[in-house]
Tab-separated table of N, CA and C in Angstrom:
chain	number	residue	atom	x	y	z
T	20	UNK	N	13.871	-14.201	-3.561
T	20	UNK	CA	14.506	-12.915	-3.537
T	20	UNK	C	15.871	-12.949	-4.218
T	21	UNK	N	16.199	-14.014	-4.740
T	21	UNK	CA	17.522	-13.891	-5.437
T	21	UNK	C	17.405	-13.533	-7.042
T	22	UNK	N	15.928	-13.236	-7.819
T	22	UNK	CA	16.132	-12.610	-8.483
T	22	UNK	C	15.279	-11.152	-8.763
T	23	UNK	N	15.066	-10.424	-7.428
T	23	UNK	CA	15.295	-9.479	-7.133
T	23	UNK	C	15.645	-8.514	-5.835
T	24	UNK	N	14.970	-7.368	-5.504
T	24	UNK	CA	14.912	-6.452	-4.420
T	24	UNK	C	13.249	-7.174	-3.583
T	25	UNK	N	13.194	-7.034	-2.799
T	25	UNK	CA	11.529	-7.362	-1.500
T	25	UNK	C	11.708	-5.593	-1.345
T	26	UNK	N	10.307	-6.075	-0.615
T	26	UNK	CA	9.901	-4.588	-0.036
T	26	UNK	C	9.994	-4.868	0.999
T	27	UNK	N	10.284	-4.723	2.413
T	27	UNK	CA	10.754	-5.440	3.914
T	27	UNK	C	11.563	-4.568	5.141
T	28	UNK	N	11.010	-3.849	5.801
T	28	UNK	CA	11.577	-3.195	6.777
T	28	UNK	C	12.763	-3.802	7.425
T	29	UNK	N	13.893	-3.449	7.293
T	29	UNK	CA	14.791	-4.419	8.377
T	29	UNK	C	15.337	-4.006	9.261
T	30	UNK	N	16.068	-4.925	10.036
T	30	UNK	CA	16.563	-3.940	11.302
T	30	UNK	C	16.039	-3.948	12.312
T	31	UNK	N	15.317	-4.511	12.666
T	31	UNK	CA	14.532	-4.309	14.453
T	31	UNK	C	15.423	-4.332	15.412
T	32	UNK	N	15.461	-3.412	16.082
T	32	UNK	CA	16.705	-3.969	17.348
T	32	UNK	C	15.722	-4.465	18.787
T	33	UNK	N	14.587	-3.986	18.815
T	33	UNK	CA	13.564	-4.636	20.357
T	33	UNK	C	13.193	-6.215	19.955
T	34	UNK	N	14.500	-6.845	20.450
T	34	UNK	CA	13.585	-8.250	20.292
T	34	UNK	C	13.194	-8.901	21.841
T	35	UNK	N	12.283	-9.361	21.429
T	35	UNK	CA	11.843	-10.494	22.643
T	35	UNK	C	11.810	-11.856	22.557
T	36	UNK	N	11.863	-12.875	23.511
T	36	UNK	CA	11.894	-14.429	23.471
T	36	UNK	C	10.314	-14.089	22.790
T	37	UNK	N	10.087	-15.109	22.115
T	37	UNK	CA	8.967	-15.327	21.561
T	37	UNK	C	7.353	-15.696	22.705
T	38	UNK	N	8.088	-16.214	23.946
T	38	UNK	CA	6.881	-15.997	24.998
T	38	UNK	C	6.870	-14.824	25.497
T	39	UNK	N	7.958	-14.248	24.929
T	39	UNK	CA	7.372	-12.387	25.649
T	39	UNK	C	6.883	-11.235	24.588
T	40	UNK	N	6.803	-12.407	23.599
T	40	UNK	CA	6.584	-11.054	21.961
T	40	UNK	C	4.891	-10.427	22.358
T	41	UNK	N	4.857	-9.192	22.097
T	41	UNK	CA	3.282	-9.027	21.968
T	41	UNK	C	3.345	-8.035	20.688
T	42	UNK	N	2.290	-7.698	19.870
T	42	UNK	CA	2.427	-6.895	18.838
T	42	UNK	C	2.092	-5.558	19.629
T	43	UNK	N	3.033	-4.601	19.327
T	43	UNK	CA	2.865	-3.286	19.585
T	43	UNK	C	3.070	-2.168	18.432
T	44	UNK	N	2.527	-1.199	18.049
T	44	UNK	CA	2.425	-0.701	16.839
T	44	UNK	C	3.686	0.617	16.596
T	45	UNK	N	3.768	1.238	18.497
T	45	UNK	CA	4.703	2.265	18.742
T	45	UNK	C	5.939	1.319	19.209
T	46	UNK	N	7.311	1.566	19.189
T	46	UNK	CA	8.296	0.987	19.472
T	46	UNK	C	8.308	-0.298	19.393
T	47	UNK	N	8.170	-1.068	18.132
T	47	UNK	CA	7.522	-2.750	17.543
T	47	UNK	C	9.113	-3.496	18.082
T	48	UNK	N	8.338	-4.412	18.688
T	48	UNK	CA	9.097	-5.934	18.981
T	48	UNK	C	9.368	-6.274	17.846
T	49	UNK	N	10.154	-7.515	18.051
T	49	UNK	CA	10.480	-8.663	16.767
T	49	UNK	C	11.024	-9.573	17.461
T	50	UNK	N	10.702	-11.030	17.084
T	50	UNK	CA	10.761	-12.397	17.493
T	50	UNK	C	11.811	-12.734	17.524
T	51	UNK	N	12.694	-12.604	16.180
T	51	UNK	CA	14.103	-12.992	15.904
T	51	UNK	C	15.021	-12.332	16.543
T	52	UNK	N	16.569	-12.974	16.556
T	52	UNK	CA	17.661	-12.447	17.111
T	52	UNK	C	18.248	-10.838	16.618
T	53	UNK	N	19.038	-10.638	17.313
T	53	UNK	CA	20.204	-9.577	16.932
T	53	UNK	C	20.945	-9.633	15.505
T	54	UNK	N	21.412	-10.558	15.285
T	54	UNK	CA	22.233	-11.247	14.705
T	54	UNK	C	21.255	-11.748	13.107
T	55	UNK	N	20.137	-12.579	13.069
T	55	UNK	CA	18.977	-12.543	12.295
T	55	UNK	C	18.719	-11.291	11.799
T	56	UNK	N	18.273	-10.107	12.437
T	56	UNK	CA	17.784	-8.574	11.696
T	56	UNK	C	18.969	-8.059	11.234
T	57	UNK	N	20.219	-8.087	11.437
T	57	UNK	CA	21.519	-7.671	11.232
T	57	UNK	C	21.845	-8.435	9.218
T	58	UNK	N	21.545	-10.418	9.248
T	58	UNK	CA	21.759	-10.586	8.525
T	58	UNK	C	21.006	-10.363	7.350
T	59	UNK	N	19.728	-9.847	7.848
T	59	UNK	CA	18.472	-9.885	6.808
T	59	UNK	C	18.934	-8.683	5.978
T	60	UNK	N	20.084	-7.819	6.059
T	60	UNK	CA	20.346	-6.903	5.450
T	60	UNK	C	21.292	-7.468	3.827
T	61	UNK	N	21.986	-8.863	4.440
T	61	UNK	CA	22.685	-9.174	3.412
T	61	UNK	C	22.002	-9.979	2.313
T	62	UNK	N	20.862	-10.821	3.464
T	62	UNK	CA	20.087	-11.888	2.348
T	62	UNK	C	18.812	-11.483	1.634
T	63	UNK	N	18.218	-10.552	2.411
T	63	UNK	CA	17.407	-9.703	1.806
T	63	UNK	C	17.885	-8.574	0.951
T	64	UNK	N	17.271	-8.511	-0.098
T	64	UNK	CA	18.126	-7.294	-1.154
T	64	UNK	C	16.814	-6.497	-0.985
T	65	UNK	N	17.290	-5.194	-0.988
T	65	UNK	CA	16.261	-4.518	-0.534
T	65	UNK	C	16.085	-3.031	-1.546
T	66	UNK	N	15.677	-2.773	-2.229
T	66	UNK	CA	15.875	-1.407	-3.132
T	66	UNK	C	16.069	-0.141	-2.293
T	67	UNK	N	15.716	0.178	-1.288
T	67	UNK	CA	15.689	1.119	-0.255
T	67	UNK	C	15.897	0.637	0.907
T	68	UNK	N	17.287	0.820	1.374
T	68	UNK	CA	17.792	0.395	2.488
T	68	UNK	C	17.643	1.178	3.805
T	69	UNK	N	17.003	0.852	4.661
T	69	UNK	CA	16.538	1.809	5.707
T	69	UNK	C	16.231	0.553	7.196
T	70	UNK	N	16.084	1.755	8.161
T	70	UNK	CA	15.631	1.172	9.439
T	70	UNK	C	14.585	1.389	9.962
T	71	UNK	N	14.186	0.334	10.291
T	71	UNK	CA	12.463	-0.029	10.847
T	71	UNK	C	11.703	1.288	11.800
T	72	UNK	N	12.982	1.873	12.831
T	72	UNK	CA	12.698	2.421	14.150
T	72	UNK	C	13.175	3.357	14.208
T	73	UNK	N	12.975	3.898	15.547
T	73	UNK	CA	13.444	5.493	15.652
T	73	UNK	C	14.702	5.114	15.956
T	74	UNK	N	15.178	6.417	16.034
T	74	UNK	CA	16.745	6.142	16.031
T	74	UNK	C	17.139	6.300	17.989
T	75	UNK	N	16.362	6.183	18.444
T	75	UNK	CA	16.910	5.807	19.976
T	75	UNK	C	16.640	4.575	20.115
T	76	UNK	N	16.021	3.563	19.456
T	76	UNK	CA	15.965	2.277	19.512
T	76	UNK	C	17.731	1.772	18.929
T	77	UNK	N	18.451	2.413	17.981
T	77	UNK	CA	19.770	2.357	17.864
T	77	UNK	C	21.093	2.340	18.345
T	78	UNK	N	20.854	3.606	19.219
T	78	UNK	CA	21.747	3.872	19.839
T	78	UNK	C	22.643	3.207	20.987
T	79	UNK	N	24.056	3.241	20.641
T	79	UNK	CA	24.509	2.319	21.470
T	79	UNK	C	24.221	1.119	21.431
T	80	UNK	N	23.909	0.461	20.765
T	80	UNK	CA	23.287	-0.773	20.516
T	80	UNK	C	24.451	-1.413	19.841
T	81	UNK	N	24.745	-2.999	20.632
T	81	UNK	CA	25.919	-3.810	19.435
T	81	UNK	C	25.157	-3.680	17.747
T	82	UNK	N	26.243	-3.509	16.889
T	82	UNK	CA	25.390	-4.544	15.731
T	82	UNK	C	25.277	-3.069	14.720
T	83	UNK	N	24.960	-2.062	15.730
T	83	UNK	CA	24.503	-1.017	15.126
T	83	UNK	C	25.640	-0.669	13.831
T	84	UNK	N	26.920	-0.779	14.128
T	84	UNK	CA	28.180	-0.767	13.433
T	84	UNK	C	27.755	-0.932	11.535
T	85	UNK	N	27.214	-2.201	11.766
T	85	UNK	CA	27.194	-3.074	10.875
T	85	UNK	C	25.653	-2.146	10.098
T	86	UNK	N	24.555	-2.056	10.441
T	86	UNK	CA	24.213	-1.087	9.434
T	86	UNK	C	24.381	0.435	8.863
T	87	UNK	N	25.715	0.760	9.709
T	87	UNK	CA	26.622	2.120	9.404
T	87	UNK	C	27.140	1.714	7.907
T	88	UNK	N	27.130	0.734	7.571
T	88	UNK	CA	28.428	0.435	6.660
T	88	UNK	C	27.915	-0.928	5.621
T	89	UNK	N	26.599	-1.558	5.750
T	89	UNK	CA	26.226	-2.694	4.951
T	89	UNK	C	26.391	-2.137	3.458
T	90	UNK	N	26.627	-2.289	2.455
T	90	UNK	CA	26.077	-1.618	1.352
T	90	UNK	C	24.835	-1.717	0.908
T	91	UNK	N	24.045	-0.709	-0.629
T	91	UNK	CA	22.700	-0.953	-0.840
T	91	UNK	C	22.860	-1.824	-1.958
T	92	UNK	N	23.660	-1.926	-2.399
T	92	UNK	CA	24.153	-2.591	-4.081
T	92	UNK	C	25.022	-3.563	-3.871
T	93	UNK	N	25.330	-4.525	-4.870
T	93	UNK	CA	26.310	-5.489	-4.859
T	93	UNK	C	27.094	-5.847	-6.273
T	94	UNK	N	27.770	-6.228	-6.648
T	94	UNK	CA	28.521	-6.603	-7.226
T	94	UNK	C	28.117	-8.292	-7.957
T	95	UNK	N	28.214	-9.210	-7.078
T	95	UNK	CA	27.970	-10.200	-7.083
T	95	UNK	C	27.465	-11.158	-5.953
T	96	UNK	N	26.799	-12.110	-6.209
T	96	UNK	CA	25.877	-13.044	-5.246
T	96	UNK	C	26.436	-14.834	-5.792
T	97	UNK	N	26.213	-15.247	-4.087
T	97	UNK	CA	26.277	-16.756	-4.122
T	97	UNK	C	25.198	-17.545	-3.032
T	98	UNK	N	25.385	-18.525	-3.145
T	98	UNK	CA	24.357	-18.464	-1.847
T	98	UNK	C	25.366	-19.682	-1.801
T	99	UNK	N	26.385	-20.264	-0.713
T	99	UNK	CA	26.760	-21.366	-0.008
T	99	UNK	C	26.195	-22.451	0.703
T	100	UNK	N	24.547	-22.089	1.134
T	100	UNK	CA	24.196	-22.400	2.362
T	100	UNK	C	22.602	-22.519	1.945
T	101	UNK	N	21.609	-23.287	1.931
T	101	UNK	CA	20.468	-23.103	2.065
T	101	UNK	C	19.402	-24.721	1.463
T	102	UNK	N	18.808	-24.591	2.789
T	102	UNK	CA	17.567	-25.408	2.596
T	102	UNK	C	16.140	-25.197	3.045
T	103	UNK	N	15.296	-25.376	1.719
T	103	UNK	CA	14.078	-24.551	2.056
T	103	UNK	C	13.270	-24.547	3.299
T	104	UNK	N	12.653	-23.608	3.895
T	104	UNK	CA	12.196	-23.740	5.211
T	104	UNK	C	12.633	-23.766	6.205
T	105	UNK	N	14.529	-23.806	6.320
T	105	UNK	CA	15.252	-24.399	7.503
T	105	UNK	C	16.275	-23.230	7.488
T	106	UNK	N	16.920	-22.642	6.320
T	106	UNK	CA	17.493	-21.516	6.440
T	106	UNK	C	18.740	-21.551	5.531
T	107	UNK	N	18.997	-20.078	5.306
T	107	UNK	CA	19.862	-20.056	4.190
T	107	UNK	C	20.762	-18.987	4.357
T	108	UNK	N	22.237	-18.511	3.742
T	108	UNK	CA	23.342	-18.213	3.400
T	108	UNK	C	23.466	-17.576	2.328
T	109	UNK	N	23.667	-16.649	2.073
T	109	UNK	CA	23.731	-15.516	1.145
T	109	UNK	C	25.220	-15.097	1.006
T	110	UNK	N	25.763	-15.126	0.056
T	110	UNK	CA	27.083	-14.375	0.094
T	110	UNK	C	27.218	-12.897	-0.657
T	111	UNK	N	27.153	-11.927	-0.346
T	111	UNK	CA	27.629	-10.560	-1.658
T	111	UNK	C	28.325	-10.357	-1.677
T	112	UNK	N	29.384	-9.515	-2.536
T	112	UNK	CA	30.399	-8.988	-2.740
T	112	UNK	C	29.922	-7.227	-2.691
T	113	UNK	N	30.672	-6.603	-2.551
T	113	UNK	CA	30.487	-5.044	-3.071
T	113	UNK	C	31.680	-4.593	-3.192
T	114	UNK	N	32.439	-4.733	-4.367
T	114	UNK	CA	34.089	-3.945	-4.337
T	114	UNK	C	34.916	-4.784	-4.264
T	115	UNK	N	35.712	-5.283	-3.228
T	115	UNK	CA	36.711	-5.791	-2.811
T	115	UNK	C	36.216	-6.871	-1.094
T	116	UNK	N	34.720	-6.537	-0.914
T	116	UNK	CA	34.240	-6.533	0.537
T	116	UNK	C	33.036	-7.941	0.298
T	117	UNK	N	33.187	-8.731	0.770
T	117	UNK	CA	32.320	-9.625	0.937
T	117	UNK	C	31.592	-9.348	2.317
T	118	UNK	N	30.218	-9.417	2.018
T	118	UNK	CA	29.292	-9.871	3.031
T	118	UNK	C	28.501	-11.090	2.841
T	119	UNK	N	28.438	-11.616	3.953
T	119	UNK	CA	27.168	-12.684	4.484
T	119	UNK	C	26.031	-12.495	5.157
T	120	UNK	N	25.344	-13.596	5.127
T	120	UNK	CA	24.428	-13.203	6.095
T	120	UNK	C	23.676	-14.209	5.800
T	121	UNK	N	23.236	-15.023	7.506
T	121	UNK	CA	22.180	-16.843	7.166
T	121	UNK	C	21.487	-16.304	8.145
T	122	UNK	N	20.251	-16.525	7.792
T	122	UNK	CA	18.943	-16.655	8.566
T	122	UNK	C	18.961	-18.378	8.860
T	123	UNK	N	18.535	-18.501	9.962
T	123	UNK	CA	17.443	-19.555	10.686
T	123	UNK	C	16.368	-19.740	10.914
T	124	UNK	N	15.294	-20.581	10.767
T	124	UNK	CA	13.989	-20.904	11.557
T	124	UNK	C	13.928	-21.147	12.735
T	125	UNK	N	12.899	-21.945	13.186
T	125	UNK	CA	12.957	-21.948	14.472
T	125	UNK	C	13.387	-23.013	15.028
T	126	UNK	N	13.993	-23.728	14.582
T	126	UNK	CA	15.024	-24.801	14.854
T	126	UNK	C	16.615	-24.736	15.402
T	127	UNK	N	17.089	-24.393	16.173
T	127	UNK	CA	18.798	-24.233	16.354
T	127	UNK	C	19.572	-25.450	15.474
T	128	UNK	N	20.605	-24.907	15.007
T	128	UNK	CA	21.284	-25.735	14.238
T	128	UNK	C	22.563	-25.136	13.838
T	129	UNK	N	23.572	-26.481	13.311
T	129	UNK	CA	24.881	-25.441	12.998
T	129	UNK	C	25.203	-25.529	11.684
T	130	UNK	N	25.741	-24.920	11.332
T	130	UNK	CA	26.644	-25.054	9.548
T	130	UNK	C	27.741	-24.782	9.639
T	131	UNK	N	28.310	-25.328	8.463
T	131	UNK	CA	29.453	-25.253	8.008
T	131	UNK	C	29.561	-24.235	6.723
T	132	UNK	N	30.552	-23.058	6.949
T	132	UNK	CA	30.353	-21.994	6.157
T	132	UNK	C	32.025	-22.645	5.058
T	133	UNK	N	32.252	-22.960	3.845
T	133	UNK	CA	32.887	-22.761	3.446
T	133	UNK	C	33.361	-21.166	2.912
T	134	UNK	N	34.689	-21.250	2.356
T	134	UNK	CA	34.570	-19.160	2.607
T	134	UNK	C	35.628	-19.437	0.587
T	135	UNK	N	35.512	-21.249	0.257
T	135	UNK	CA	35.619	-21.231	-0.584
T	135	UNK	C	35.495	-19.936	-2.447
T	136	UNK	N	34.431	-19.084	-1.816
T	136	UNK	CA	33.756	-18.001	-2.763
T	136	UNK	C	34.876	-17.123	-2.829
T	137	UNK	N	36.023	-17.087	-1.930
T	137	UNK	CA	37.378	-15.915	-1.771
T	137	UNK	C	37.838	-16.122	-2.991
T	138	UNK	N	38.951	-15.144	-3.337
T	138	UNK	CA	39.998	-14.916	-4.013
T	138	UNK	C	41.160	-15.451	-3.401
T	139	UNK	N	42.310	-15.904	-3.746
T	139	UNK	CA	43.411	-16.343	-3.068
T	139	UNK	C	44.043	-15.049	-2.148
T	140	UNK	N	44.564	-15.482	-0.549
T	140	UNK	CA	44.827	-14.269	-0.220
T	140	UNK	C	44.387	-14.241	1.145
T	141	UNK	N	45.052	-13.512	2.033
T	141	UNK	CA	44.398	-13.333	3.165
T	141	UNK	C	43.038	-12.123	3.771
T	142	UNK	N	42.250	-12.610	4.570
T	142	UNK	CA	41.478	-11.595	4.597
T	142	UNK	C	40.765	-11.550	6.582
T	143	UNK	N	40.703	-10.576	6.517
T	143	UNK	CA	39.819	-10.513	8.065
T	143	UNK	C	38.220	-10.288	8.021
T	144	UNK	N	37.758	-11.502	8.437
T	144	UNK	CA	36.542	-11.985	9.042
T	144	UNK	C	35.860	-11.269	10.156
T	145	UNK	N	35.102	-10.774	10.088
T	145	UNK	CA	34.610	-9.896	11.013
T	145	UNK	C	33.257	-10.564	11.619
T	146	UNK	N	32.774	-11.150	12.175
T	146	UNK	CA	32.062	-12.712	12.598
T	146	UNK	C	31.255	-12.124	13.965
T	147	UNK	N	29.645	-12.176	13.853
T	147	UNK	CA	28.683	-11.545	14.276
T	147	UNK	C	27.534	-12.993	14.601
T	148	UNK	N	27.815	-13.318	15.542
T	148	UNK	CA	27.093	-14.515	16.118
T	148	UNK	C	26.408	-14.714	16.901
T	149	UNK	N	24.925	-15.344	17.486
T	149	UNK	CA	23.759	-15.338	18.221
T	149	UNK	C	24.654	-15.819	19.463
T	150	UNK	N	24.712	-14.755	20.870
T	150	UNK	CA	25.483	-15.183	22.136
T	150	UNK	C	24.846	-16.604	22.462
T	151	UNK	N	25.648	-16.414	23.628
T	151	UNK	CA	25.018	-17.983	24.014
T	151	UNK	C	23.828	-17.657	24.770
T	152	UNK	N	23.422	-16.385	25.608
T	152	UNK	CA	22.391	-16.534	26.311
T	152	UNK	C	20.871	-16.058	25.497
T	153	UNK	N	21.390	-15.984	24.281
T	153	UNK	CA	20.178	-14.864	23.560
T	153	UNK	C	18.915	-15.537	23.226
T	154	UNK	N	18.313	-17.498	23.687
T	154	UNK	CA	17.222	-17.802	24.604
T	154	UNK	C	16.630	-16.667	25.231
T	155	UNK	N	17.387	-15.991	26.350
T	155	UNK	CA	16.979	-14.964	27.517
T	155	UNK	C	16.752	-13.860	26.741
T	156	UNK	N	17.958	-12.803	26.085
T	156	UNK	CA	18.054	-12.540	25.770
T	156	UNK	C	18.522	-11.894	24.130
T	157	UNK	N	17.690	-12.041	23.318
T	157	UNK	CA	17.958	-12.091	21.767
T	157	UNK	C	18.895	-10.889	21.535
T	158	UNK	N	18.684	-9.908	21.931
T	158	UNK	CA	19.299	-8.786	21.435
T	158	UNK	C	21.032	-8.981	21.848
T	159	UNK	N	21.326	-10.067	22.337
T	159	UNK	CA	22.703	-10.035	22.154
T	159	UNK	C	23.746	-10.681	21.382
T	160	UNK	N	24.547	-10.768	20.955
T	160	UNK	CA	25.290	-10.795	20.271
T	160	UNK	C	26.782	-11.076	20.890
T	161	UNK	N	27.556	-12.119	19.906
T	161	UNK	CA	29.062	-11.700	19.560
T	161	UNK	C	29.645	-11.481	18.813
T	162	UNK	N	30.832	-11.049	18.856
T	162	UNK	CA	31.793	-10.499	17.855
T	162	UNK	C	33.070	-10.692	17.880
T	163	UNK	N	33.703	-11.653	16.657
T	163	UNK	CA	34.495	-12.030	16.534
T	163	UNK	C	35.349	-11.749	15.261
T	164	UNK	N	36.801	-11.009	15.463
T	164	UNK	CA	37.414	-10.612	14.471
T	164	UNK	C	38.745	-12.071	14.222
T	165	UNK	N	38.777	-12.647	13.283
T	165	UNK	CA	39.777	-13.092	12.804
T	165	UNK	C	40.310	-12.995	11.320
T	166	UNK	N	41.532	-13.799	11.226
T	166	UNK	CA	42.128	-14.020	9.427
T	166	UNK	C	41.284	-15.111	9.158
T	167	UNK	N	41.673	-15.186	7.823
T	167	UNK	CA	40.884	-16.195	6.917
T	167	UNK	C	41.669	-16.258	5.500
T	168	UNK	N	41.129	-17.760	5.082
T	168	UNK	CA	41.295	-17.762	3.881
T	168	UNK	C	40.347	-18.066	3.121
T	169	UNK	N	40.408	-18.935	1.749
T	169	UNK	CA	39.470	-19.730	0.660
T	169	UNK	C	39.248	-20.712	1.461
T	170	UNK	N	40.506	-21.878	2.238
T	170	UNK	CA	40.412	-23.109	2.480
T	170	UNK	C	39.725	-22.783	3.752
T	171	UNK	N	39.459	-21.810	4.407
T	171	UNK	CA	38.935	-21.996	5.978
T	171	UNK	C	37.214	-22.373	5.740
T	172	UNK	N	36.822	-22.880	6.888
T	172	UNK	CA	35.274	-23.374	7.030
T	172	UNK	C	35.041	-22.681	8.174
T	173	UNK	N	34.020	-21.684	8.171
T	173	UNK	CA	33.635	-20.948	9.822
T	173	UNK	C	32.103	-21.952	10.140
T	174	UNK	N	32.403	-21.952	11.426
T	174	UNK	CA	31.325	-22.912	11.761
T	174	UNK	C	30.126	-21.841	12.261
T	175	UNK	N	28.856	-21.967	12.470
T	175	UNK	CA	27.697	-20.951	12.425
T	175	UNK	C	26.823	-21.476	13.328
T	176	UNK	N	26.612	-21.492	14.978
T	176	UNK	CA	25.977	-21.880	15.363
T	176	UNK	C	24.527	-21.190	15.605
T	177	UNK	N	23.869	-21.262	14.759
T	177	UNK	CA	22.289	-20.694	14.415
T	177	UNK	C	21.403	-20.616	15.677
T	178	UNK	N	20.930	-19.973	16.442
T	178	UNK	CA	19.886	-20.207	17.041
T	178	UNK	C	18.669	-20.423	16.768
T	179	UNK	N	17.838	-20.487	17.636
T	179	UNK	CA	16.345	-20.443	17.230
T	179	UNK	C	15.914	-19.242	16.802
T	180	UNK	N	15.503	-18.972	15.533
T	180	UNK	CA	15.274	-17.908	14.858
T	180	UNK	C	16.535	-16.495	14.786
T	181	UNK	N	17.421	-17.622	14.530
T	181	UNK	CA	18.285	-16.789	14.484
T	181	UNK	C	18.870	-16.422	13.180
T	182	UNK	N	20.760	-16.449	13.578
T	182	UNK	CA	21.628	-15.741	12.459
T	182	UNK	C	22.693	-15.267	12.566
T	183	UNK	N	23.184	-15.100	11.410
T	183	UNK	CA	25.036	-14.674	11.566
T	183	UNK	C	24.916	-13.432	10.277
T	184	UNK	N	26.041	-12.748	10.376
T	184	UNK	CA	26.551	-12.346	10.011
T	184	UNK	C	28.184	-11.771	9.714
T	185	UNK	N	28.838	-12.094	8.678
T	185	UNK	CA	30.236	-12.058	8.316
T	185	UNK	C	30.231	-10.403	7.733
T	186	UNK	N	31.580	-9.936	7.761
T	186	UNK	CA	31.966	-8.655	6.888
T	186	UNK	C	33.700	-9.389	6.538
T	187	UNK	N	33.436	-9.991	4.964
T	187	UNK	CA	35.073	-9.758	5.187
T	187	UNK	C	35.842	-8.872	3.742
T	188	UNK	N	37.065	-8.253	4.440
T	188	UNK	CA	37.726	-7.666	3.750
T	188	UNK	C	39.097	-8.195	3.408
T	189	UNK	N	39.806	-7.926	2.283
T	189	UNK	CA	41.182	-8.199	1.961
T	189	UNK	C	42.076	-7.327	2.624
T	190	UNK	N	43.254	-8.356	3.006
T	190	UNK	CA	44.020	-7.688	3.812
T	190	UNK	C	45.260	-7.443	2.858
């Protein structure tokens, strides 16, 4: 997909642990995290950017923020992060605005995000990470706002079928 758009619904917000997934056709589950359907917006390029579900599956929902405001277009692409089958790191730009976004398999694991791809300069990190209980519960999430620079490394602790997602802007 890095040299083009997929065709790919994204966005699920009903996830379940994978021993509670069943396929349902009205109000559809999904296996993966919060945080995973959130990033699939950055690593997946998508020609028509849209959401899977009705819009009361949305509401009030963490995360939701973040497809208020993803862009459909980009500027420029990197990928920092990726090994086949195990999961990968996407970087875009759109404007002045970097986004991320790493998928996981089903393996938990951590990375090391260099943020090297910046411009010199300070910027705020807006840092969207698989909670700690989201085993139990997938659909949750944290959120973490800090500064940043080029030289900083954010660390990414991946869950099982999980994911992160970054928004950063120049300050």
């Amino acid at each position: 997909m890095l040299a083009g758009a997929t065709d790919y619904h994204l966005g699920g917000f009903r996830a379940l642990p994978r021993s509670e997934f069943k396929i349902q056709y009205v109000n559809p589950h999904v296996m993966s995290t919060r945080c995973h359907m959130l990033a699939m917006y950055v690593v997946l390029e998508n020609h028509l950017t849209s959401l899977c579900d009705t819009p009361k599956a949305y509401e009030g929902q963490p995360g939701f923020e973040v497809l208020r405001t993803v862009p459909g277009t980009w500027d420029e692409i990197r990928v920092p992060l990726a090994r086949m089958n195990e999961h990968v790191t996407v970087a875009r730009r759109s404007g002045s605005d970097w986004w991320v976004g790493s998928l996981n398999n089903g393996t938990e694991r951590n990375l090391k995000l260099k943020l090297d791809f910046l411009s010199e300069g300070d910027y705020q990190a807006t840092i969207y990470t698989d909670a700690e209980d989201v085993d139990r519960n997938p659909n949750n999430l944290d959120r973490l706002v800090r500064k940043v620079t080029r030289k900083d490394i954010i660390e990414l602790n991946l869950a099982r079928d999980g994911g992160a997602l970054l928004h950063i802007t120049k300050l």
